[in-house]
């Protein structure tokens, strides 16, 4: 049964891959061409030739890496703040956090741009990599919920041993939240890696562009270079798949160890 | 009652931990949000200076037939799509939490759709749901079921979108997997000693322990569903006959194609109100049902 | 010794100042081969003179998210590429420079351009942008199908009544009731508004005329196609159509016998259709009392943002880029039509002309040319018309009701801009 379901999930991905190897016309063939008779690996070569693919990849790695570090470090601190401490007005602050998630980005886009413009950051990577260091609502929310599941007994025990809040954070909460942290990091990575609009708006030098913008360059005004676009999309997903495999280790560990032991 | 030294200290340190976000809020987040609220009361093209018109945008919205359509479509997709997605992703997470061979491979496969760039996924599914030669209808035909028009039929376009979104449940599934890991095994062992069956264990242990995570997934599901834009933009453009005109698409059009940023801002803030009401209800529901191992909410 | 050093340094400094170039940024939106053709032109410009260095940057226009955001900021590019519906909103809000005095100085006037193009992208006499290249649409039919059904392959229907008859004749359904071929399906509705003698905008009174009686008549005619052949079946049929830019284009495959075709179709047919595919091109047939040779014009534009720090250099570059020879070459690369008459006559364009292009050119030079009104409300008018068409197709509103509603909606929006 698991196998049947996996076909449902994998099939479109397989289709992307086979499309990336087709000739342009084969993409639209009906009845559909499941696997091209002539696998054009040259489509992938086209990607590197047409675009400064390596540079775009490095740019994207830089932006994603910095963003990831920023979000994870700051958000875990803030999530701990929300979860562990009793602070007057905490409920309202948390509501504000959720509200920041609930506003559609289309209407905050322009004022946000104006803000960064006044700071003089347009044309640099700063609008993309600095705000993450001040926490991300999604990550804070996720991590707080996970921190909430950690039984109080653990931190009480650590307090008895003389640990202060910082030590509790580092030695109790963080280790117990490895799956949550791995998951959160994964999502942030995916979101930033494939983000198109934010790099587009804030970067002015096309040498600084990221992969998602670069892939747009493959199409002319009336034709989209489907095989190459699919190929580019697949290459973009490879790092994510690798990360996912690595992240899974934390889950597997859990299963073998059997969850939290008192 | 005087606040004790220890209490004051707790507050001080707590705020210290919260400070990165508080600073970020003041510096980066507050201005755009407040600005968009202000714009909702103006006539603003997004380019030149906004002109104050009071409640006109809001008044105009209530007589705009497309506004009602957008709300209806968005809520329809949310009410059907979110519970479906959550139940399915939780079930698959439970399935994948057991000891099965090649577990990590299955997990990766199920997660794959969530990482395919949104544009590629939308294009793929537009082909999949093609009424005459998309795989979905070909499959339905082989098992003898009727083949709806999916994205070409106003009555079936939303179900088509829901089907597409189910393909992406790998995301919340992974979060459930992480949550399941955190449940102490002793609880299960104790239940086994009491002779509890599988179903009983799920309802008495798993779900309550998972409730903060379920809460998270449902709330994020609501927020994401209300703001969902890219797949509709690519797959249907709001049609046919506005049957898939979702709220975010309408906001986008008003903001960038019609140069009615003020109107779009009004729409955004109404969405905010609706979302908070929905989220508030969800919190109430799970707050009572749930168990929180750590400190209180 | 010191004195000589001083002189050498002074000399170097003078050289640097004299020979340094003003750098301007040029945002272009074409990818693929088209983008390359443009970058080649830019290189040629840079090599050909020493005062200005143009830096081309690829910026996908989309719906203007980046354009709008950047133009309210302080560091803008010097030349931008934008869609036609963006010109007036951006211009009227002060984001783009008026080009009138630049054009006067350069001696470029209305007569340099095809009829009607000078007003395209202007609002109340102010020119905020220059057209890059133009598209126009004509009536294209499948000669082989005509022959098969006893219709003269070399003569298109003479008027809309004949077109209706042809469409009915060429229609084919299979035994399960699925459509297999449509004779004709009107797609760009406002073309028919003009063909029937109506209009979207009265440039004399500067008023919207969405509910012009001839528009309503045209809308009724369009709706009749969706009623005759069944709206839902048409939608399902359309979902079976292959990609336009491929050999599966429904027109090449005989799924659609007659279509509205932009001039770039000539190139697509050459690239994707069978070598022996026979087709004909002509202006749209009109009803009695309607307009013959209606040519709908659209295209993209180049503009100079107000925030540009080098507007004179920017215009100098634009002047070169839109000069006949360059315009001809760029248009040929896109299989579009250059907006200036001299460019059309330039050998670079003439030599690239494909068979049947004369029909399009004739429509532009000799026919009734119109463009979708460029207004401060952007795409709103077009979207309202789409909505109206959908209401009429499904029978929810009559043509008159639908277009009256459009009229009111646009008028109300425009009043906000007064």
mmCIF file of C-alpha atoms in Angstrom, chain A residues 99-222:
data_model
loop_
_atom_site.group_PDB
_atom_site.id
_atom_site.type_symbol
_atom_site.label_atom_id
_atom_site.label_comp_id
_atom_site.label_asym_id
_atom_site.label_seq_id
_atom_site.Cartn_x
_atom_site.Cartn_y
_atom_site.Cartn_z
ATOM 1 C CA UNK A 99 -0.649 38.448 12.884
ATOM 2 C CA UNK A 100 2.604 39.109 11.112
ATOM 3 C CA UNK A 101 2.155 35.744 9.442
ATOM 4 C CA UNK A 102 -1.396 36.466 8.410
ATOM 5 C CA UNK A 103 -0.826 39.536 6.273
ATOM 6 C CA UNK A 104 -0.610 38.786 2.546
ATOM 7 C CA UNK A 105 2.838 39.803 1.300
ATOM 8 C CA UNK A 106 1.549 41.672 -1.755
ATOM 9 C CA UNK A 107 0.524 44.666 0.305
ATOM 10 C CA UNK A 108 3.597 44.868 2.497
ATOM 11 C CA UNK A 109 5.972 44.484 -0.408
ATOM 12 C CA UNK A 110 6.138 48.118 -1.403
ATOM 13 C CA UNK A 111 6.381 49.722 2.053
ATOM 14 C CA UNK A 112 9.015 47.142 2.889
ATOM 15 C CA UNK A 113 10.943 48.142 -0.195
ATOM 16 C CA UNK A 114 10.653 51.786 0.755
ATOM 17 C CA UNK A 115 12.056 50.951 4.182
ATOM 18 C CA UNK A 116 15.077 49.192 2.770
ATOM 19 C CA UNK A 117 15.507 51.945 0.261
ATOM 20 C CA UNK A 118 15.787 54.496 3.071
ATOM 21 C CA UNK A 119 18.400 52.288 4.685
ATOM 22 C CA UNK A 120 20.280 52.266 1.416
ATOM 23 C CA UNK A 121 20.219 48.495 1.165
ATOM 24 C CA UNK A 122 18.689 48.113 -2.275
ATOM 25 C CA UNK A 123 21.006 46.341 -4.688
ATOM 26 C CA UNK A 124 22.741 44.396 -1.943
ATOM 27 C CA UNK A 125 22.002 41.087 -0.297
ATOM 28 C CA UNK A 126 21.258 42.852 2.998
ATOM 29 C CA UNK A 127 17.457 42.967 2.773
ATOM 30 C CA UNK A 128 17.552 39.215 2.273
ATOM 31 C CA UNK A 129 20.032 38.146 4.933
ATOM 32 C CA UNK A 130 19.739 40.663 7.766
ATOM 33 C CA UNK A 131 16.059 40.398 8.789
ATOM 34 C CA UNK A 132 16.363 36.623 9.401
ATOM 35 C CA UNK A 133 18.712 37.337 12.269
ATOM 36 C CA UNK A 134 15.795 38.942 14.046
ATOM 37 C CA UNK A 135 13.656 35.854 13.982
ATOM 38 C CA UNK A 136 11.140 34.451 11.560
ATOM 39 C CA UNK A 137 7.521 34.099 12.644
ATOM 40 C CA UNK A 138 7.111 30.681 11.038
ATOM 41 C CA UNK A 139 10.192 29.253 12.714
ATOM 42 C CA UNK A 140 9.386 30.840 16.051
ATOM 43 C CA UNK A 141 5.883 29.432 15.975
ATOM 44 C CA UNK A 142 7.050 25.956 14.996
ATOM 45 C CA UNK A 143 9.836 25.768 17.537
ATOM 46 C CA UNK A 144 7.682 27.159 20.313
ATOM 47 C CA UNK A 145 5.109 24.446 19.765
ATOM 48 C CA UNK A 146 7.836 21.824 19.969
ATOM 49 C CA UNK A 147 9.410 23.372 23.023
ATOM 50 C CA UNK A 148 5.968 23.271 24.617
ATOM 51 C CA UNK A 149 5.969 19.486 24.372
ATOM 52 C CA UNK A 150 9.109 19.097 26.444
ATOM 53 C CA UNK A 151 8.070 18.026 29.959
ATOM 54 C CA UNK A 152 8.832 20.493 32.693
ATOM 55 C CA UNK A 153 10.530 17.772 34.728
ATOM 56 C CA UNK A 154 13.626 17.997 32.563
ATOM 57 C CA UNK A 155 14.230 21.665 33.128
ATOM 58 C CA UNK A 156 13.316 21.323 36.796
ATOM 59 C CA UNK A 157 15.939 18.618 37.165
ATOM 60 C CA UNK A 158 18.512 20.800 35.477
ATOM 61 C CA UNK A 159 17.631 23.726 37.731
ATOM 62 C CA UNK A 160 18.220 21.566 40.754
ATOM 63 C CA UNK A 161 21.649 20.888 39.357
ATOM 64 C CA UNK A 162 22.208 24.635 39.361
ATOM 65 C CA UNK A 163 21.745 25.401 35.674
ATOM 66 C CA UNK A 164 20.660 28.889 34.626
ATOM 67 C CA UNK A 165 18.217 29.553 31.785
ATOM 68 C CA UNK A 166 20.899 29.691 29.145
ATOM 69 C CA UNK A 167 22.262 26.311 30.183
ATOM 70 C CA UNK A 168 18.766 24.871 30.199
ATOM 71 C CA UNK A 169 18.258 26.164 26.702
ATOM 72 C CA UNK A 170 21.506 24.710 25.400
ATOM 73 C CA UNK A 171 21.657 21.470 27.332
ATOM 74 C CA UNK A 172 18.021 20.489 27.700
ATOM 75 C CA UNK A 173 15.775 22.059 25.105
ATOM 76 C CA UNK A 174 18.007 22.097 22.067
ATOM 77 C CA UNK A 175 19.153 18.479 22.215
ATOM 78 C CA UNK A 176 15.603 17.281 22.774
ATOM 79 C CA UNK A 177 14.365 19.262 19.789
ATOM 80 C CA UNK A 178 16.693 17.931 17.161
ATOM 81 C CA UNK A 179 13.911 16.664 14.887
ATOM 82 C CA UNK A 180 12.063 19.961 15.151
ATOM 83 C CA UNK A 181 15.206 21.930 14.406
ATOM 84 C CA UNK A 182 16.051 19.691 11.498
ATOM 85 C CA UNK A 183 12.530 20.013 10.120
ATOM 86 C CA UNK A 184 12.454 23.747 10.589
ATOM 87 C CA UNK A 185 15.808 24.171 8.905
ATOM 88 C CA UNK A 186 14.653 22.058 6.031
ATOM 89 C CA UNK A 187 11.612 24.213 5.425
ATOM 90 C CA UNK A 188 13.544 27.430 5.682
ATOM 91 C CA UNK A 189 16.097 26.072 3.272
ATOM 92 C CA UNK A 190 13.434 25.065 0.755
ATOM 93 C CA UNK A 191 11.602 28.336 1.037
ATOM 94 C CA UNK A 192 14.687 30.498 0.649
ATOM 95 C CA UNK A 193 16.316 28.355 -2.007
ATOM 96 C CA UNK A 194 13.268 28.571 -4.278
ATOM 97 C CA UNK A 195 12.290 32.132 -3.407
ATOM 98 C CA UNK A 196 11.874 34.196 -6.532
ATOM 99 C CA UNK A 197 10.168 37.422 -5.624
ATOM 100 C CA UNK A 198 12.389 38.705 -2.820
ATOM 101 C CA UNK A 199 15.715 38.345 -4.653
ATOM 102 C CA UNK A 200 14.067 39.802 -7.743
ATOM 103 C CA UNK A 201 12.916 42.924 -5.978
ATOM 104 C CA UNK A 202 15.999 43.701 -3.955
ATOM 105 C CA UNK A 203 18.821 42.768 -6.315
ATOM 106 C CA UNK A 204 19.699 45.137 -9.120
ATOM 107 C CA UNK A 205 22.903 43.616 -10.422
ATOM 108 C CA UNK A 206 22.221 40.517 -12.474
ATOM 109 C CA UNK A 207 25.548 39.073 -11.422
ATOM 110 C CA UNK A 208 24.010 38.693 -7.990
ATOM 111 C CA UNK A 209 20.900 36.899 -9.150
ATOM 112 C CA UNK A 210 19.781 33.610 -7.705
ATOM 113 C CA UNK A 211 18.846 30.410 -9.531
ATOM 114 C CA UNK A 212 15.105 30.998 -9.449
ATOM 115 C CA UNK A 213 15.502 34.283 -11.294
ATOM 116 C CA UNK A 214 18.073 32.830 -13.621
ATOM 117 C CA UNK A 215 15.783 30.062 -14.799
ATOM 118 C CA UNK A 216 13.392 32.711 -16.081
ATOM 119 C CA UNK A 217 16.014 33.727 -18.570
ATOM 120 C CA UNK A 218 15.569 30.505 -20.468
ATOM 121 C CA UNK A 219 12.315 31.568 -22.030
ATOM 122 C CA UNK A 220 11.694 33.965 -24.860
ATOM 123 C CA UNK A 221 8.491 36.000 -24.992
ATOM 124 C CA UNK A 222 6.417 33.301 -26.650
#
